[in-house]
CSV table of C-alpha atoms and ligand atoms in Angstrom, one decimal:
chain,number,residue,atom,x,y,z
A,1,UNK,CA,-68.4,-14.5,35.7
A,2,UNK,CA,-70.0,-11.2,36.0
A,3,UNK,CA,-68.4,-7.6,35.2
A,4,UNK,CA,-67.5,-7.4,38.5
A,5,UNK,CA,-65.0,-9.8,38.9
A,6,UNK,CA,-62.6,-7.8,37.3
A,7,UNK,CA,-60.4,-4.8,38.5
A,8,UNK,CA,-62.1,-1.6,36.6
A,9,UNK,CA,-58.7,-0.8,35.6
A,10,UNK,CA,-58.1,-3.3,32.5
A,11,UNK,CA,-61.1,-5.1,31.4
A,12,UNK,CA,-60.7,-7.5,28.1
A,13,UNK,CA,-62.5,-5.6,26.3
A,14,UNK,CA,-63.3,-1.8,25.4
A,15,UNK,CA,-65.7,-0.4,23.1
A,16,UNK,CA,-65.7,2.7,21.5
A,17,UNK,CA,-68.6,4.8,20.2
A,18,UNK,CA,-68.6,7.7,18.5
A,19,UNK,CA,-71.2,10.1,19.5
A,20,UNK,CA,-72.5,12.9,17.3
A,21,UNK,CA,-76.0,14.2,17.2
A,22,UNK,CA,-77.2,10.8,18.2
A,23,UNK,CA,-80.0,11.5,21.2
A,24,UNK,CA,-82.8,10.2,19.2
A,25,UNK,CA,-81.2,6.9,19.5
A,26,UNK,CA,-79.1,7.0,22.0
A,27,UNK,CA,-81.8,4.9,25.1
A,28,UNK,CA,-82.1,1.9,22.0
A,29,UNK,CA,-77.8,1.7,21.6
A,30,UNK,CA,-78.0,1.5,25.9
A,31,UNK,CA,-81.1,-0.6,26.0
A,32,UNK,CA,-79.1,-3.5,23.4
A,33,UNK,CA,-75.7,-2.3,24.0
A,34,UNK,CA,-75.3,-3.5,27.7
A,35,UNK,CA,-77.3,-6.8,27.5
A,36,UNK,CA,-75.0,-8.0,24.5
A,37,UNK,CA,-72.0,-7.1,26.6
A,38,UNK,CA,-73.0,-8.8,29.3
A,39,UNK,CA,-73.6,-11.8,27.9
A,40,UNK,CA,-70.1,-11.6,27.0
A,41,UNK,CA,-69.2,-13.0,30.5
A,42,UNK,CA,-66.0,-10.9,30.7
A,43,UNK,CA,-64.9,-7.8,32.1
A,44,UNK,CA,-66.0,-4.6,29.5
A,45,UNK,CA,-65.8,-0.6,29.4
A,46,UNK,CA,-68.2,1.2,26.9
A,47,UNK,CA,-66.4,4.8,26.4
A,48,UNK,CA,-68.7,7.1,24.8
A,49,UNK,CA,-67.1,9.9,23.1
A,50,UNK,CA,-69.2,13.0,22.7
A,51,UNK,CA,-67.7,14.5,19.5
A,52,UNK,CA,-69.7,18.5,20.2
A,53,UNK,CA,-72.9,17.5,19.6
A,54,UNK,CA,-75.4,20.3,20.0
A,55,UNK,CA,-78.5,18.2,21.2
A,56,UNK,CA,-79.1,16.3,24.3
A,57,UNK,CA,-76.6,13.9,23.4
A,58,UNK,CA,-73.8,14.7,26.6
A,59,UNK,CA,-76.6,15.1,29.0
A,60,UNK,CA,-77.8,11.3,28.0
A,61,UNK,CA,-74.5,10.0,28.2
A,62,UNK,CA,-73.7,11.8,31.7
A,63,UNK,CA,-76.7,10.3,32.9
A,64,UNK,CA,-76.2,6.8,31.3
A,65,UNK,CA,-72.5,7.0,33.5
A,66,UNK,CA,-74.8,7.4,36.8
A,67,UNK,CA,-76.8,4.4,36.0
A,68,UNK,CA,-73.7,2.0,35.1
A,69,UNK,CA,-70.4,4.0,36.5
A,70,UNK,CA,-68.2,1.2,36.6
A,71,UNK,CA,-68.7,-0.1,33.3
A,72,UNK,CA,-69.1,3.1,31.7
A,73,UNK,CA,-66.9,6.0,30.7
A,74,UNK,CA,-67.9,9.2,28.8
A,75,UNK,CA,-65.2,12.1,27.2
A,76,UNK,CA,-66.6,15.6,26.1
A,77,UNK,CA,-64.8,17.0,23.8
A,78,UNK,CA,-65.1,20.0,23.5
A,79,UNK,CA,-66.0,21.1,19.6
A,80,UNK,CA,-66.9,18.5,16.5
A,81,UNK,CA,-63.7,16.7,15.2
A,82,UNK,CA,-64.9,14.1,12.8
A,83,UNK,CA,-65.6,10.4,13.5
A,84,UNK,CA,-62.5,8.9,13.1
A,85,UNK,CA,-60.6,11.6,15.9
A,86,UNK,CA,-63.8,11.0,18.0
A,87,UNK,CA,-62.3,7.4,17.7
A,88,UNK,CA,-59.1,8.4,18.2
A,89,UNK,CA,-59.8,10.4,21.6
A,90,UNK,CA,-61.4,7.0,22.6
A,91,UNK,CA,-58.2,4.7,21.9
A,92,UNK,CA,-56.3,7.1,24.6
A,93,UNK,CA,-58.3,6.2,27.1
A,94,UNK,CA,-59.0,3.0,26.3
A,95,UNK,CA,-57.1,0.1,29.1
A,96,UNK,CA,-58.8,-3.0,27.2
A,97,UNK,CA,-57.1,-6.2,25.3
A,98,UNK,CA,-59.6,-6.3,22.8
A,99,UNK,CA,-60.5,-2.7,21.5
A,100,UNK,CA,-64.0,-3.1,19.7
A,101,UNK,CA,-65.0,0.3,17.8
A,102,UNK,CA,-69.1,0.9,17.1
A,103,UNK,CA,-71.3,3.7,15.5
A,104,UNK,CA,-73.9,5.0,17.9
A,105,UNK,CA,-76.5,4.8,15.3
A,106,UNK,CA,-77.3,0.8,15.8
A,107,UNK,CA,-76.5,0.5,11.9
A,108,UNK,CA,-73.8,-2.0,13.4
A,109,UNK,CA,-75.4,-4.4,15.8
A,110,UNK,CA,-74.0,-4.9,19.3
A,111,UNK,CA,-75.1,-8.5,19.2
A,112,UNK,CA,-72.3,-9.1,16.8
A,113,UNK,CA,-69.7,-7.8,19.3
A,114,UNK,CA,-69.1,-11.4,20.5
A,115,UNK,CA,-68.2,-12.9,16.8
A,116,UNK,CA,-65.5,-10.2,17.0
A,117,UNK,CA,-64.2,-11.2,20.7
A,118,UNK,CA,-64.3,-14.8,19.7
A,119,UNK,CA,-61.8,-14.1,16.5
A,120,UNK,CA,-59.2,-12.0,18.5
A,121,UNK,CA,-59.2,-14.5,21.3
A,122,UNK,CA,-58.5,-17.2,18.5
A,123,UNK,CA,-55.3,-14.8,18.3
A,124,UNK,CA,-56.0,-12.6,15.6
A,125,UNK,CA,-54.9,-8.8,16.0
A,126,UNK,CA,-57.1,-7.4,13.6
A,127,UNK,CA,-60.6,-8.7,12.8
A,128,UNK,CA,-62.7,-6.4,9.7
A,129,UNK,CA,-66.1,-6.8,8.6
A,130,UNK,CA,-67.8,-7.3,5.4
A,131,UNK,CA,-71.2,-5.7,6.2
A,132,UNK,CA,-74.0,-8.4,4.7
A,133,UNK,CA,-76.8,-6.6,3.2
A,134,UNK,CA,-75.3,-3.0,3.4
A,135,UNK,CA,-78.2,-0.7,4.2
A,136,UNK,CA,-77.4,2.3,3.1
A,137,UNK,CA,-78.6,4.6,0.0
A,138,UNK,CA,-77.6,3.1,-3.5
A,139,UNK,CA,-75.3,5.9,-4.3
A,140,UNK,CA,-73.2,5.4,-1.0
A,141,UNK,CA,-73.1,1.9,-1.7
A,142,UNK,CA,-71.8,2.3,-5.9
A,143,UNK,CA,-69.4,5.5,-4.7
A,144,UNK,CA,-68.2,3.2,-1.5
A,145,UNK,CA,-67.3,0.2,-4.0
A,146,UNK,CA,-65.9,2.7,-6.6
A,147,UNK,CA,-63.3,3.9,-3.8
A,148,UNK,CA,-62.8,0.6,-2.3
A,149,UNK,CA,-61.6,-0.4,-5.9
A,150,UNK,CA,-59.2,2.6,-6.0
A,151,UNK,CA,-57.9,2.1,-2.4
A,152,UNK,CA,-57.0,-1.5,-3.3
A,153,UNK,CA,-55.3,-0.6,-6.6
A,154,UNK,CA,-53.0,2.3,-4.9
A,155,UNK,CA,-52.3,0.9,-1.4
A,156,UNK,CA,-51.1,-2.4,0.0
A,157,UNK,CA,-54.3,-2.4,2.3
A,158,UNK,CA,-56.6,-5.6,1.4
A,159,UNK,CA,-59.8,-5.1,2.9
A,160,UNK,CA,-63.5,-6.3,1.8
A,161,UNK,CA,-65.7,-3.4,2.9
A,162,UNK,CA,-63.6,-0.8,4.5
A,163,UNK,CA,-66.7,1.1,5.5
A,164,UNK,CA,-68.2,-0.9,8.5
A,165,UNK,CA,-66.7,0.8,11.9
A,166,UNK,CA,-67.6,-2.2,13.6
A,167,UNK,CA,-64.0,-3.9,13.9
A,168,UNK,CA,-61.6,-5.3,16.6
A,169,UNK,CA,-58.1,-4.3,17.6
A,170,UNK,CA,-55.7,-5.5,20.1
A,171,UNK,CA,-54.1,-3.7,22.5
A,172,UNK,CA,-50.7,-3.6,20.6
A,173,UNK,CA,-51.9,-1.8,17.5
A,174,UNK,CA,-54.0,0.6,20.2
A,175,UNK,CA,-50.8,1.7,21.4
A,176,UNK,CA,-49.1,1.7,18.2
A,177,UNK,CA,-52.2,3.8,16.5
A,178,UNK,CA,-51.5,5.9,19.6
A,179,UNK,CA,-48.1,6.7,19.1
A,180,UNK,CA,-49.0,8.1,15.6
A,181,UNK,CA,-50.4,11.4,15.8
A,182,UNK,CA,-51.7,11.6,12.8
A,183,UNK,CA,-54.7,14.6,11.8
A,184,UNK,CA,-56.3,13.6,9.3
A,185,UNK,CA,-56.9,9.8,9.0
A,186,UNK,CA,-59.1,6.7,8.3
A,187,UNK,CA,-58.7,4.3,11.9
A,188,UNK,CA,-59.4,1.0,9.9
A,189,UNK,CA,-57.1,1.4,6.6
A,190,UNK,CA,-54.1,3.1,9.7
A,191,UNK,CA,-54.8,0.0,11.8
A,192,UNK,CA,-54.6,-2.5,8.8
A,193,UNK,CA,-51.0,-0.7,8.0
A,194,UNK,CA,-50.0,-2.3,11.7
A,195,UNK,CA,-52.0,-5.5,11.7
A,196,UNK,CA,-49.4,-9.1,11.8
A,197,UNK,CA,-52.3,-11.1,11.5
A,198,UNK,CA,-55.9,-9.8,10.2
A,199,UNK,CA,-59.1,-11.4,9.3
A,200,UNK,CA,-62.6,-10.6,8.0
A,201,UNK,CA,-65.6,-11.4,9.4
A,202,UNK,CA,-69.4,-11.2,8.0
A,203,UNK,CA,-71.3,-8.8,10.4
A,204,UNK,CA,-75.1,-7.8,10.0
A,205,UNK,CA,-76.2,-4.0,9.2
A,206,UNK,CA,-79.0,-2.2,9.7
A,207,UNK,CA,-80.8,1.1,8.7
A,208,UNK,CA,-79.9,4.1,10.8
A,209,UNK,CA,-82.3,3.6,13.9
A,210,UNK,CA,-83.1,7.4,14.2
A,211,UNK,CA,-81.9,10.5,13.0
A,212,UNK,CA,-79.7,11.0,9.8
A,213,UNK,CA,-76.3,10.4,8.5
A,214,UNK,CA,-74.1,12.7,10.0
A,215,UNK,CA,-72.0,12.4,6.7
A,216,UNK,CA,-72.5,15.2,4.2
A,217,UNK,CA,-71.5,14.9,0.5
A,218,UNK,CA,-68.6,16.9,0.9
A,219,UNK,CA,-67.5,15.0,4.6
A,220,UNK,CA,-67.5,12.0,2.7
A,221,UNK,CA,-65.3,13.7,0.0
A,222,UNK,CA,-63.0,14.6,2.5
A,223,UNK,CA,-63.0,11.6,4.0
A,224,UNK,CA,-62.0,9.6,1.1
A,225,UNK,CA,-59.6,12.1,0.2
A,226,UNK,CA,-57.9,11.2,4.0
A,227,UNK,CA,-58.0,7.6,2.5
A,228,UNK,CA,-56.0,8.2,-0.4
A,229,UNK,CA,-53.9,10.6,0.7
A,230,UNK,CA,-53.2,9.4,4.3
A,231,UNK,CA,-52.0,5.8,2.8
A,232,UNK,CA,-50.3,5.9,-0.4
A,233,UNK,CA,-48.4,8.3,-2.8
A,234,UNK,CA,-49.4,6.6,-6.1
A,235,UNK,CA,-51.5,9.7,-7.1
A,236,UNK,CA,-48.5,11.9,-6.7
A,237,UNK,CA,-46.8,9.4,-9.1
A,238,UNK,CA,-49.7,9.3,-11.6
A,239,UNK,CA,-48.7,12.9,-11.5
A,240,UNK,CA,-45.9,12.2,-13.6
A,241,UNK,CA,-47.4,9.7,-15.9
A,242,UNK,CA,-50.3,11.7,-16.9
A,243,UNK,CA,-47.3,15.1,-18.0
A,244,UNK,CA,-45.6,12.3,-20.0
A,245,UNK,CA,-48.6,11.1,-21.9
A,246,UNK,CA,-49.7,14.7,-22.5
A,247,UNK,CA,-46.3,16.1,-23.6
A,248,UNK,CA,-46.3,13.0,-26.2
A,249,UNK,CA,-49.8,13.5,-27.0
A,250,UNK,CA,-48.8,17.6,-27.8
A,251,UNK,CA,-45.9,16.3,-29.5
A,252,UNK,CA,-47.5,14.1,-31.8
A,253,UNK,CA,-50.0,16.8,-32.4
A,254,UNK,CA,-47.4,19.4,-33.1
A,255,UNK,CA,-45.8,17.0,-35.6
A,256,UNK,CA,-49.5,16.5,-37.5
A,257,UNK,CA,-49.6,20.3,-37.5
A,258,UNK,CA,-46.3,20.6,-39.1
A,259,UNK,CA,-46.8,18.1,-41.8
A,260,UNK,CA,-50.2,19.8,-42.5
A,261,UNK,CA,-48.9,23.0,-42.6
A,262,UNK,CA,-46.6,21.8,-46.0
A,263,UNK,CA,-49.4,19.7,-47.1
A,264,UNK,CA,-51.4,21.9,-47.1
A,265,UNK,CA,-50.4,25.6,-46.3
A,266,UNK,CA,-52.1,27.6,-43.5
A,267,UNK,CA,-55.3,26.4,-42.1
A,268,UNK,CA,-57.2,27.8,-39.4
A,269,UNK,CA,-60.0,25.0,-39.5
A,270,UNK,CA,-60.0,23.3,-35.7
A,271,UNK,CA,-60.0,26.3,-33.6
A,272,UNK,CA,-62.7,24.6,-31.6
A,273,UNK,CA,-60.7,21.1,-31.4
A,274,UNK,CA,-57.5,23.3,-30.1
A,275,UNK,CA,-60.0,25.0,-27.8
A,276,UNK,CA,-61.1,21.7,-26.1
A,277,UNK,CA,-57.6,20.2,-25.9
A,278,UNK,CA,-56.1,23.3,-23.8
A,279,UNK,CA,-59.4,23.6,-21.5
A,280,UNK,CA,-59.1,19.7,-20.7
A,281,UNK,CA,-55.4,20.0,-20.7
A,282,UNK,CA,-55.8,22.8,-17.8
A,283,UNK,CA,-58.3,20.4,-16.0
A,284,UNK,CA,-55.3,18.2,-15.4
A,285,UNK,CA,-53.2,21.4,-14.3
A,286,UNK,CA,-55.9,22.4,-11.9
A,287,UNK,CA,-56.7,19.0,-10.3
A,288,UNK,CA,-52.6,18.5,-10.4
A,289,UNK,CA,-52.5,21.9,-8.6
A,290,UNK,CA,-55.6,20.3,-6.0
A,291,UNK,CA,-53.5,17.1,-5.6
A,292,UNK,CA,-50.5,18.4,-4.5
A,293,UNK,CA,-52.5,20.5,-2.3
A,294,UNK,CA,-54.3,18.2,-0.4
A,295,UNK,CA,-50.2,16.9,0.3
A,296,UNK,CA,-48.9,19.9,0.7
A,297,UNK,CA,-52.4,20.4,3.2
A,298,UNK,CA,-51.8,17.5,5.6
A,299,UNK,CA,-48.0,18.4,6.0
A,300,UNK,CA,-48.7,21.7,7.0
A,301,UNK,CA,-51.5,20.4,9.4
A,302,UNK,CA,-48.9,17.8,10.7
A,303,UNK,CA,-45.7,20.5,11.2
A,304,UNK,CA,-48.2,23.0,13.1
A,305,UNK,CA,-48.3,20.4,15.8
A,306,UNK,CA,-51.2,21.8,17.3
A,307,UNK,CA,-53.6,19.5,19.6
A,308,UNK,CA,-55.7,17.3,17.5
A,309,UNK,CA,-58.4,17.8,19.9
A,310,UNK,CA,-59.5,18.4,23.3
A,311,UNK,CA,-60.8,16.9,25.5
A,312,UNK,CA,-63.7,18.8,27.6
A,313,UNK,CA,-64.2,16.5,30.8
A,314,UNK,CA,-63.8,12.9,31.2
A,315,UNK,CA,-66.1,11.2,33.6
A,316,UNK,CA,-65.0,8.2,35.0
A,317,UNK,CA,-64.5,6.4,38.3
A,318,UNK,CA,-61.7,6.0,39.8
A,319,UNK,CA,-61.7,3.9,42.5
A,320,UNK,CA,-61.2,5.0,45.7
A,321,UNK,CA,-61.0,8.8,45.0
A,322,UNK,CA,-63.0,11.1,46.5
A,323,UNK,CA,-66.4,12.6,43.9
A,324,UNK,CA,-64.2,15.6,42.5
A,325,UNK,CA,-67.0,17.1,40.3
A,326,UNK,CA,-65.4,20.1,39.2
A,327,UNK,CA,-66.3,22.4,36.4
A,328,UNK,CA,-68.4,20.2,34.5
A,329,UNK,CA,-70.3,21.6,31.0
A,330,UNK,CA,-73.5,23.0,32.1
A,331,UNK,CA,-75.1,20.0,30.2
A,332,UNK,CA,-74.3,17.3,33.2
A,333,UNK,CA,-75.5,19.4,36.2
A,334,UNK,CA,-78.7,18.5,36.6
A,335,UNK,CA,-77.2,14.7,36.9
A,336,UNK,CA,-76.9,13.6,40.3
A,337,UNK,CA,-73.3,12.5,41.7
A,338,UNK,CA,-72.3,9.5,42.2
A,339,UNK,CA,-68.7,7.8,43.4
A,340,UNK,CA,-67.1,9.6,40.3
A,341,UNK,CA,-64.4,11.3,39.5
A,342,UNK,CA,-64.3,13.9,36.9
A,343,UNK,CA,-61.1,14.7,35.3
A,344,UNK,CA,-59.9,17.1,33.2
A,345,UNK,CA,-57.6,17.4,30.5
A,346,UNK,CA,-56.5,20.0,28.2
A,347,UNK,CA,-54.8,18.2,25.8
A,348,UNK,CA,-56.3,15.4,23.8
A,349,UNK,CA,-52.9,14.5,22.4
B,401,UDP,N1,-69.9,10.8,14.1
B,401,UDP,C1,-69.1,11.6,15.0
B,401,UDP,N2,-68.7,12.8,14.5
B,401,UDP,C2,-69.0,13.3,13.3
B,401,UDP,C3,-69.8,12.5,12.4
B,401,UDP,C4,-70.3,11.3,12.9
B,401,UDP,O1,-68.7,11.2,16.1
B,401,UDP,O2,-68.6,14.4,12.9
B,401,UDP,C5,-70.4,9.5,14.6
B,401,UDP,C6,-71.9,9.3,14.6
B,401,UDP,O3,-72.5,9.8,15.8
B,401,UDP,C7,-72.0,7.8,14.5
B,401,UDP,C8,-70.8,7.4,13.7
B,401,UDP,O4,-69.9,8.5,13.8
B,401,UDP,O5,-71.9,7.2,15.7
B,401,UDP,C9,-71.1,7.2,12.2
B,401,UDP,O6,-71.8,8.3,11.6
B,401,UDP,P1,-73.0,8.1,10.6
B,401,UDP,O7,-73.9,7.0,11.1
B,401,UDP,O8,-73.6,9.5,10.5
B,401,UDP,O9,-72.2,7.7,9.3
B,401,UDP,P2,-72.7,6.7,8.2
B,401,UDP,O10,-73.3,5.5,8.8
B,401,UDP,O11,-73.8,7.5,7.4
B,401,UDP,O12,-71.5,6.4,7.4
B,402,MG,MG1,-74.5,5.3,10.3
């Protein structure tokens, strides 16, 4: 069976690659990306999604379409939206069964794309991945375990490494995902929330093949804030529990006070103590205050309804329609045309 076989319109399987700042690496992804798919033996797509990158990124995916058009499909958008929406941009155009997600980095190797394809075709909707060997810096590795921890203590999700992007879907949680319309989210914990029948497979990782991470300290803060927030209102009701422990704390205090204060008459000794229970008693406030912010945040991002991204130029082919390149990003001019069609959309939702 070769690609070919297969109507362009809905091949088994999709994969979807995120694609920021990634040009360093992007020939070594195409030169063991393709070879693994194609030893698949099934029908594939590979949409890249260009998530604004500002190096040659778009122009080596534009020109990667014109070598494989029929297997390959490339979105632009048209700013830098985060991973997970890059993802997200993907599923929408995705037509596959089997909807396989990837970082463009080769940290997740495309060899292990078949294990995956294998599990869902055993019938599983879901399959995750416990990364063996995670090769990452110590400190991402003790801060992702620390938050894996929490996430399994505050929501119903039960995964093993919730890290790895390498991970299958079916179709039905695809559409499901894109029904949601969510802003700010985390695609394996929202796919987990819709999965019937998951399982975990071990996949190999490897060191970034070029470049750096794209994540920053504080993108990973926010991330794992969209983790905890996005899935579960526990820390809302921890809320609560912490202003009852304090109040009884105060009032026990108060009551020590008082039966000093006839013990002993006035003292002003403690000042200091007094001191460092109101400054860590406002830490709570403040964080409280932060907390409810991040809620209040994501429900005021959700009410403005405003496009969660868009969508520069999708290039495609569509088969038999006319080439219709029209008002392409400077960045793909130089490619030659081939039996293409370039769409565009203004709305990514
Ligand atoms: N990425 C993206 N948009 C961003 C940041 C990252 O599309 O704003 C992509 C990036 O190109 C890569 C994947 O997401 O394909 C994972 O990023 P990275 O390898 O930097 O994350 P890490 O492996 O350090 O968690
Ligand atoms: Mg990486």
């Amino acid at each position: 069976m070769s690609p070919t076989d297969f109507p362009a319109r809905s091949p088994e399987v999709s994969i979807i690659i995120p694609v920021y700042n990634e040009a360093e690496g992007l020939a070594a992804l195409f030169e063991r990306l393709y070879p693994a798919l194609d030893a698949l033996g099934t029908s594939y797509e590979v949409i890249f999604i260009n998530d604004g990158s500002r190096d040659k990124s778009a122009a080596l995916l534009a020109q990667q379409f014109h070598v494989r058009p029929d297997t390959t499909r490339v979105i632009l958008l048209n700013g830098n939206y985060g991973q997970h929406m890059a993802i997200l941009a993907g599923f929408e155009q995705s037509r596959g069964e089997i909807v396989v997600t990837l970082d463009a980095d080769l940290q997740n190797p495309p060899e292990e794309i078949g294990k995956l394809v294998q599990k869902m075709r055993e019938g599983y909707d879901y399959v995750g991945t416990i990364r063996q060997q995670r090769q990452d810096s110590l400190w991402r590795k003790k801060a992702s375990r620390a938050m894996n921890r929490l996430r399994e203590r505050i929501t119903k999700i039960k995964m093993t490494d919730q890290g790895c992007m390498l991970r299958a879907y079916s179709r039905h949680i695809i559409d499901t995902i894109n029904r949601c319309g969510e802003i700010n989210t985390f695609i394996p914990a929202l796919a987990y929330t819709f999965a019937q029948n998951p399982i975990e497979v071990d996949v190999a990782h490897e060191e970034r093949f070029a470049g750096e991470s794209k994540y920053s300290l504080y993108s990973l803060i926010r991330l794992n804030f969209d983790l905890v927030t996005g899935f579960s209102v526990v820390p809302l009701q921890w809320l609560s529990f912490i202003g009852v422990i304090l109040s009884v704390g105060s009032a026990g205090l108060f009551l020590l006070l008082l039966i000093r204060r006839f013990m002993f008459g006035a003292e002003v000794q403690g000042v200091f103590t007094l001191f460092a229970i109101t400054f860590f008693m406002l830490g709570v406030i403040i964080f409280a205050l932060g907390l409810l912010g991040e809620y209040i945040g994501r429900i005021y991002q959700q009410v403005r309804a405003r496009p969660r991204y868009l969508v520069q130029t999708i290039l495609e082919q569509r088969d038999g329609l006319p080439i219709a390149a029209q008002q392409a990003p400077d960045v793909i001019q130089p490619v030659q045309p081939v039996a293409a069609v370039v769409s565009r959309e203004d709305n990514g939702r």
